[in-house]
């Protein structure tokens, strides 16, 4: 049962109680009792109809008619079987009947002809659109530093149906670097990615987007001793222009590091172990 349906029952019951004193001026117990009889009859009969499944698909007009019949039954029964001996209502009660009746009619007219509430806007469905990068993994080498870029892919978030870009494209990957020197340590500084087109020119990002750079300090330590390797997640901006077919030729990774001599010394010192206690 909808809230609108219940309000309809209440309004029909109140209106029936108001009209009872105007149509049947003698035998009533006053405006308040007439409204109570109307409400009990309207809500009671309507609820019974819905509970037993009569006219389950009935609309609001049909149920309003049922409520009206239900409201009239107890009012007529009271007038016929338990009438009061009073001569009629006071003038003030008549004014209340007319005023309340007019108010109920105004509410009904507003509900019928008033503005129809618009359905709440449905939240847009956002989905991730991914673009495969071929090859997805490549080996890299720069001097004594070697490594591999793996799991490369480009993804953007779009609104389903309209294809409106919600989050611009980004390149994600995993970068692993290793110091292959036997006698030098490496301090990684920073890196930068460039997207190169078929003419060998960098493809620029749109205005307001951050240049794709790497901060090696995010390793926790940017120092790599001989044979040591470290892994970092790459999550950088990707130009929309590079998504066009045959527009992107290569990705260039430029990074800087400072090598320095690495010495490992061995020191022996004599010790002895005393007896256990």
Coordinates of C-alpha atoms in Angstrom, one line a residue:
X1 CA 0.0 0.0 0.0
X2 CA 1.4 3.4 -1.0
X3 CA 1.3 6.5 1.2
X4 CA -0.8 8.2 -1.4
X5 CA -3.5 5.5 -1.2
X6 CA -3.7 5.7 2.6
X7 CA -4.0 9.5 2.4
X8 CA -6.8 9.0 -0.1
X9 CA -8.6 6.8 2.4
X10 CA -8.3 9.4 5.2
X11 CA -9.5 12.3 3.0
X12 CA -12.5 10.3 1.8
X13 CA -13.4 9.4 5.4
X14 CA -13.1 13.0 6.6
X15 CA -15.1 14.3 3.7
X16 CA -17.8 11.7 4.3
X17 CA -18.0 12.8 8.0
X18 CA -18.2 16.4 7.0
X19 CA -21.0 15.9 4.4
X20 CA -23.0 13.6 6.8
X21 CA -24.1 16.5 8.9
X22 CA -25.1 18.6 5.8
X23 CA -27.0 15.8 4.1
X24 CA -28.6 14.3 7.3
X25 CA -29.0 17.2 9.7
X26 CA -30.8 15.3 12.5
X27 CA -29.7 12.2 14.5
X28 CA -26.0 12.8 14.5
X29 CA -23.6 13.2 17.5
X30 CA -21.7 16.1 16.0
X31 CA -18.9 16.8 13.6
X32 CA -16.2 14.9 15.6
X33 CA -18.2 11.7 15.8
X34 CA -19.2 11.9 12.2
X35 CA -15.5 12.2 11.1
X36 CA -14.6 9.2 13.4
X37 CA -17.3 7.1 11.8
X38 CA -16.2 8.1 8.3
X39 CA -12.6 7.3 9.0
X40 CA -13.3 4.0 10.6
X41 CA -15.5 3.0 7.7
X42 CA -13.3 4.2 4.9
X43 CA -10.0 2.8 6.2
X44 CA -11.7 -0.4 7.5
X45 CA -13.4 -1.4 4.3
X46 CA -10.5 -0.4 2.1
X47 CA -8.1 -2.5 4.2
X48 CA -10.4 -5.5 4.1
X49 CA -10.6 -5.3 0.3
X50 CA -6.8 -5.2 0.0
X51 CA -6.3 -7.9 2.7
X52 CA -8.6 -10.4 0.9
X53 CA -7.1 -9.6 -2.5
X54 CA -10.2 -8.1 -4.1
X55 CA -9.2 -6.0 -7.1
X56 CA -5.5 -6.2 -6.4
X57 CA -4.7 -4.0 -9.5
X58 CA -7.3 -1.4 -8.6
X59 CA -6.2 2.2 -9.1
X60 CA -6.6 5.1 -6.8
X61 CA -10.0 6.1 -8.2
X62 CA -11.5 2.7 -7.6
X63 CA -10.1 2.5 -4.1
X64 CA -11.4 6.0 -3.3
X65 CA -14.9 4.7 -4.3
X66 CA -14.5 1.8 -2.0
X67 CA -13.4 4.1 0.8
X68 CA -16.4 6.3 0.2
X69 CA -18.8 3.3 0.5
X70 CA -17.1 2.2 3.6
X71 CA -17.4 5.7 5.2
X72 CA -21.1 6.0 4.4
X73 CA -22.0 2.6 6.0
X74 CA -21.3 3.4 9.7
X75 CA -22.7 7.0 9.4
X76 CA -26.0 5.8 7.9
X77 CA -26.1 2.9 10.4
X78 CA -25.7 5.3 13.3
X79 CA -28.4 7.6 12.0
X80 CA -30.8 4.7 11.6
X81 CA -30.2 2.6 14.6
X82 CA -28.6 4.9 17.2
X83 CA -29.8 8.4 16.4
X84 CA -29.6 11.2 18.9
X85 CA -32.6 13.2 20.0
X86 CA -30.9 16.5 19.5
X87 CA -32.6 19.2 17.4
X88 CA -29.6 19.8 15.3
X89 CA -26.1 21.2 15.4
X90 CA -25.0 24.6 16.7
X91 CA -24.2 27.3 14.2
X92 CA -20.5 27.0 15.0
X93 CA -20.4 23.3 14.1
X94 CA -21.9 24.1 10.7
X95 CA -19.2 26.6 10.0
X96 CA -16.6 24.0 11.0
X97 CA -18.2 21.5 8.6
X98 CA -18.2 24.0 5.7
X99 CA -14.6 25.1 6.4
X100 CA -13.2 21.6 6.9
X101 CA -15.1 20.4 3.8
X102 CA -13.7 23.1 1.7
X103 CA -10.2 22.4 3.0
X104 CA -10.5 18.6 2.1
X105 CA -11.8 19.4 -1.4
X106 CA -8.9 21.8 -1.9
X107 CA -6.4 19.1 -0.9
X108 CA -8.1 16.6 -3.2
X109 CA -8.0 19.1 -6.1
X110 CA -4.3 19.8 -5.4
X111 CA -3.5 16.1 -5.4
X112 CA -5.3 15.6 -8.6
X113 CA -4.2 18.7 -10.6
X114 CA -1.1 19.7 -8.8
X115 CA 2.5 19.2 -10.1
X116 CA 3.4 15.6 -10.6
X117 CA 6.6 14.8 -8.6
X118 CA 9.5 14.0 -10.9
X119 CA 11.3 10.7 -10.3
X120 CA 14.6 11.0 -8.6
X121 CA 17.5 11.2 -11.0
X122 CA 19.2 7.8 -11.4
X123 CA 22.9 7.8 -10.5
X124 CA 25.1 7.4 -13.6
X125 CA 26.8 4.0 -14.0
X126 CA 30.6 4.5 -14.2
X127 CA 32.6 1.7 -15.8
X128 CA 36.3 1.3 -16.5
X129 CA 37.4 1.1 -20.1
X130 CA 40.8 -0.6 -20.6
X131 CA 43.2 -0.6 -23.5
X132 CA 45.8 -3.3 -23.9
X133 CA 49.4 -2.3 -24.4
X134 CA 51.4 -4.5 -26.7
X135 CA 53.8 -5.8 -25.6
X136 CA 52.6 -5.7 -22.0
X137 CA 56.1 -6.3 -20.6
X138 CA 59.5 -5.0 -21.8
X139 CA 63.1 -5.2 -20.6
X140 CA 65.0 -2.0 -19.8
X141 CA 68.7 -1.3 -19.3
X142 CA 70.5 2.0 -18.6
X143 CA 74.2 1.5 -17.8
X144 CA 74.6 -0.7 -14.7
X145 CA 70.8 -0.5 -13.9
X146 CA 68.6 -3.1 -15.6
X147 CA 65.0 -3.9 -15.1
X148 CA 61.6 -4.8 -16.5
X149 CA 58.3 -3.0 -17.0
X150 CA 55.4 -5.5 -16.6
X151 CA 51.6 -5.6 -16.7
X152 CA 51.3 -2.4 -18.7
X153 CA 47.7 -1.2 -19.5
X154 CA 45.8 2.0 -20.1
X155 CA 42.4 2.6 -18.4
X156 CA 39.9 5.4 -18.2
X157 CA 36.6 5.7 -16.4
X158 CA 33.6 6.6 -18.5
X159 CA 29.8 7.1 -18.0
X160 CA 28.0 4.1 -19.4
X161 CA 25.7 4.9 -22.3
X162 CA 27.0 8.5 -22.9
X163 CA 30.7 7.6 -23.0
X164 CA 31.4 10.8 -21.1
X165 CA 34.9 10.7 -19.7
X166 CA 34.8 10.8 -15.9
X167 CA 38.5 10.1 -15.2
X168 CA 41.1 10.7 -18.0
X169 CA 43.2 7.8 -19.1
X170 CA 46.1 6.5 -17.0
X171 CA 49.0 4.2 -17.6
X172 CA 49.6 1.6 -14.9
X173 CA 52.4 -0.9 -14.7
X174 CA 55.0 -2.5 -12.4
X175 CA 58.6 -1.3 -12.7
X176 CA 61.5 -3.5 -11.4
X177 CA 65.0 -2.1 -11.3
X178 CA 68.3 -3.9 -10.4
X179 CA 71.8 -2.8 -9.8
X180 CA 74.0 -5.2 -11.8
X181 CA 77.3 -3.7 -10.7
X182 CA 79.6 -5.6 -8.5
X183 CA 81.4 -2.6 -7.0
X184 CA 79.1 0.4 -7.3
X185 CA 76.1 1.5 -5.4
X186 CA 73.3 3.4 -7.1
X187 CA 71.2 6.3 -5.8
X188 CA 68.0 6.7 -7.9
X189 CA 66.9 10.2 -8.4
X190 CA 63.7 10.5 -10.5
X191 CA 62.2 9.5 -13.8
X192 CA 59.9 10.7 -16.5
X193 CA 57.8 9.0 -19.1
X194 CA 57.5 10.3 -22.6
X195 CA 54.9 9.2 -25.2
X196 CA 56.4 9.3 -28.7
X197 CA 54.4 9.5 -31.9
X198 CA 55.2 8.0 -35.3
X199 CA 57.3 11.1 -36.2
X200 CA 59.4 10.8 -33.1
X201 CA 57.8 13.7 -31.3
X202 CA 56.4 13.7 -27.8
X203 CA 52.6 13.6 -27.4
X204 CA 51.6 16.3 -25.0
X205 CA 49.1 15.9 -22.2
X206 CA 45.9 18.0 -22.1
X207 CA 46.0 21.2 -20.1
X208 CA 45.7 20.8 -16.4
X209 CA 47.0 17.3 -16.2
X210 CA 50.2 16.3 -14.3
X211 CA 53.3 15.3 -16.2
X212 CA 54.0 11.5 -15.9
X213 CA 57.0 11.4 -13.5
X214 CA 58.4 8.8 -11.1
X215 CA 59.6 9.4 -7.6
X216 CA 62.0 6.6 -6.7
X217 CA 62.1 7.7 -3.0
X218 CA 58.8 5.9 -2.7
X219 CA 60.7 2.7 -2.7
X220 CA 61.4 3.5 1.0
X221 CA 65.0 3.8 0.1
X222 CA 66.3 5.0 -3.3
X223 CA 69.7 3.3 -2.8
X224 CA 70.4 0.0 -4.6
X225 CA 73.6 -1.9 -3.5
X226 CA 75.3 -4.3 -5.9
X227 CA 72.8 -7.1 -6.9
X228 CA 69.9 -5.4 -5.1
X229 CA 66.6 -4.8 -6.8
X230 CA 63.4 -2.9 -6.0
X231 CA 59.9 -2.8 -7.4
X232 CA 57.6 0.2 -7.8
X233 CA 54.0 0.6 -9.1
X234 CA 53.6 3.0 -12.0
X235 CA 50.4 5.0 -12.1
X236 CA 50.8 8.1 -14.4
X237 CA 48.7 10.2 -16.7
X238 CA 48.2 9.1 -20.3
X239 CA 47.3 11.5 -23.2
X240 CA 44.0 11.1 -24.8
X241 CA 45.6 11.8 -28.2
X242 CA 47.8 8.6 -27.8
X243 CA 44.6 6.5 -27.6
X244 CA 44.0 7.1 -31.3
X245 CA 44.9 4.2 -33.7
X246 CA 48.5 4.2 -34.9
X247 CA 49.2 7.5 -33.0
X248 CA 51.5 6.1 -30.3
X249 CA 54.8 4.5 -31.5
X250 CA 56.8 4.1 -28.3
X251 CA 57.0 4.9 -24.6
X252 CA 60.3 6.4 -23.4
X253 CA 61.4 6.0 -19.8
X254 CA 64.1 8.5 -18.8
X255 CA 65.6 8.3 -15.3
X256 CA 68.6 9.5 -13.5
X257 CA 70.8 7.9 -10.9
X258 CA 74.2 8.6 -9.2
X259 CA 76.7 5.7 -9.0
X260 CA 79.3 5.7 -6.3
X261 CA 82.1 3.2 -5.4
X262 CA 81.0 0.4 -3.2
X263 CA 83.6 -1.4 -0.9
X264 CA 83.0 -4.3 1.3
X265 CA 85.8 -5.0 3.9
X266 CA 86.3 -8.0 6.1
X267 CA 87.5 -7.7 9.7
X268 CA 88.3 -10.7 11.9
X269 CA 88.5 -10.5 15.7
X270 CA 89.5 -13.1 18.2
X271 CA 87.0 -14.3 20.8
X272 CA 86.6 -17.1 23.3
X273 CA 83.6 -18.6 25.1
X274 CA 83.6 -19.2 28.9
X275 CA 82.2 -22.2 30.7
X276 CA 78.4 -22.3 31.2
X277 CA 77.0 -21.5 34.6

